[in-house]
Structures are given as C-alpha cells and as structure tokens.
Amino acid sequence: MLRFVTTLLLLLASLPAIAVEITTGDPKLDAAFVLLLDRNFDRKSEGIDMLGRSGHESTTVLLRGLLDGDLRYLKANGRLVWSRQAEGRRVAADVLTGESLGPTSKRKFKKFGINNAMRGRIRVLLAELELNNPDPALRLAAIESMLGNTGLESIEIFRVQLSKETDPDVREALETAQAVARLSVPDPELQLQAIAEIGVRLEPTVRNSLN
C-alpha cells in the first residue's frame, strides 16, 4: 500500500502544472503576462520588454511591482494583486480595481520569478519611462536616481533624451549623467575624457563613482 501511494504521488508530481491565465482586459498586458508566467527566462525577458512597451497607464507601477516583489497573483485564478506587509500582517489588494482583499496568507499568492539580468532590464525600462515624464522636476529626479547605477546601457538612453530635451536644467543633468555612464566604458582614454567632462560639477553620488 505504501509503495502504491508513493508511486501515485510521484506520478502526480510529474504531471504538468495547470496553467494560470492572467486577464487584465488589455491585450498587450495579457500577452506580456503570458510570457512572464513562462518558466524560460528568455521568454520572461520578452514579457518584461512587452510590458515596458505596452503604453498602458499602469506600466510604471507594474514594472516597479515586479522589481520590488509586491506584484503577485492568486494561484487559484491568476488575479493580479499587490501583496504587502502592514502592521505585521500580509494584506492584499486587487491591482486593477484597488479592491482590498484584507489580511491574507502569502501561500495563496505566487511571485513572478525574475533573475538579476531581468531586474537590470526593468530598471532601464523604468528609467526610459520616467525620463519621458512631462514634468521637468520628475525627469530630474529620475536622472538623480540613476546616477549611482549607470552602465553601458545608460549611455544610449541619455543620448536619446539629450536629442529631444529642451529644459536647460534637465539637459545639464543628462550631460553629467552621460559622462558618469561613460566611466563604465572599458577604454582608459574615454574614461579620462569622461572625468574631464564631469569637471568640477560633481555631485556626491558622482564622486563616489570615481572612487
């Protein structure tokens, strides 16, 4: 009998998991979440890019939720929820409607599995979205938040933004940020040029990048 039960459990474990479908009412978001639920990380990365390019009004908060781990879904029906700690309890709310689901067990939800490469890609997408905000103050804040985490991929982002930025303060911040990003280029001559370009206008975060 014990052998039969063990065999049965092994057979059940080998069966493919029942697919969960996440429905948001937006075809682009739905397609992105289909990829994000895939076990293949290349497919998940495609889902992140699709989400970032969806043009949906909730794109920024959804990407940040993926990055922070607050965006989850109900195992039972694929309902998207925000799952957060509040006053020592795990509480949830519907992502699309804001409806509170009250205190809940975290076992009812599942996180979206992402790796470090995907986290880096999310940061790039968030930067692109925030740098295109119509409010110059928010664009400046986005640049400042990126100064301590720039890399080769940031150079092209800043170049594109400079080509269309009209606010003088934002342009100056973009030029400084672009110079900081060039410090990651594996070319000593280009690094020296970047240091010279930064000059005496160094912010504290920028100084740390030179150490």
Phi, psi and omega in degrees: 000315180299319180296322180296314180298317180298316179297319180297317180296321178296321179294318179295322180293332182278348180288145178296144180292147178291127184292136175262134180251125177260119182243123182248345185093353177244118184302323181292317177295318180300317180295323179295319182287333173301317180289322181294336178276350181292149179282340181280125185290334174294319178293321177299319179298321175298322179296321178296316178298318180297319178296316181296331182260008186291334182077006180287147182296339181263007185305312184298313183290328178292317178297318180293326176295322175296317182293318183278343181087007180277339179276119181222180177219151179289130179299328186289319187222003178078013181293128180284132181221155166267127180240114186222159175273133177214118180055041176079005180236155175271117180242154183226153176216146180294130182295321188276324185252342184081000180299129179283133177258002177070190177298133182218160176278135181294344179292342180281345185246162177227137177280159171274121181285119177228155179251181184296324178297321179290325176297319177298320180294322178298318179299320178296314180296319177297319179299315180298318180293315184287330178288346178258011178295137181295344180271116180303324180297322179286328176294319177298317179298322179296318179296315180298322181291339182271344188302325181273002184218043180269158179202191183301322182292339181285334184301313181292323178300312181293324180298315180296317181295321179297328182293342182232357182283135181247339180286124184298322180292319180292321178298316179298318179294321178295320180296318178295315180297322179296320178296320178297318180298327181291344178295340180273355178289129183283054180219109184305322181294317178293326177295319178296321177297321179294318179298317179296322181293322179295318175057222185270004183269028187286130170278159178306319180295324180292318179302319179297330181290338180273346182280000000 
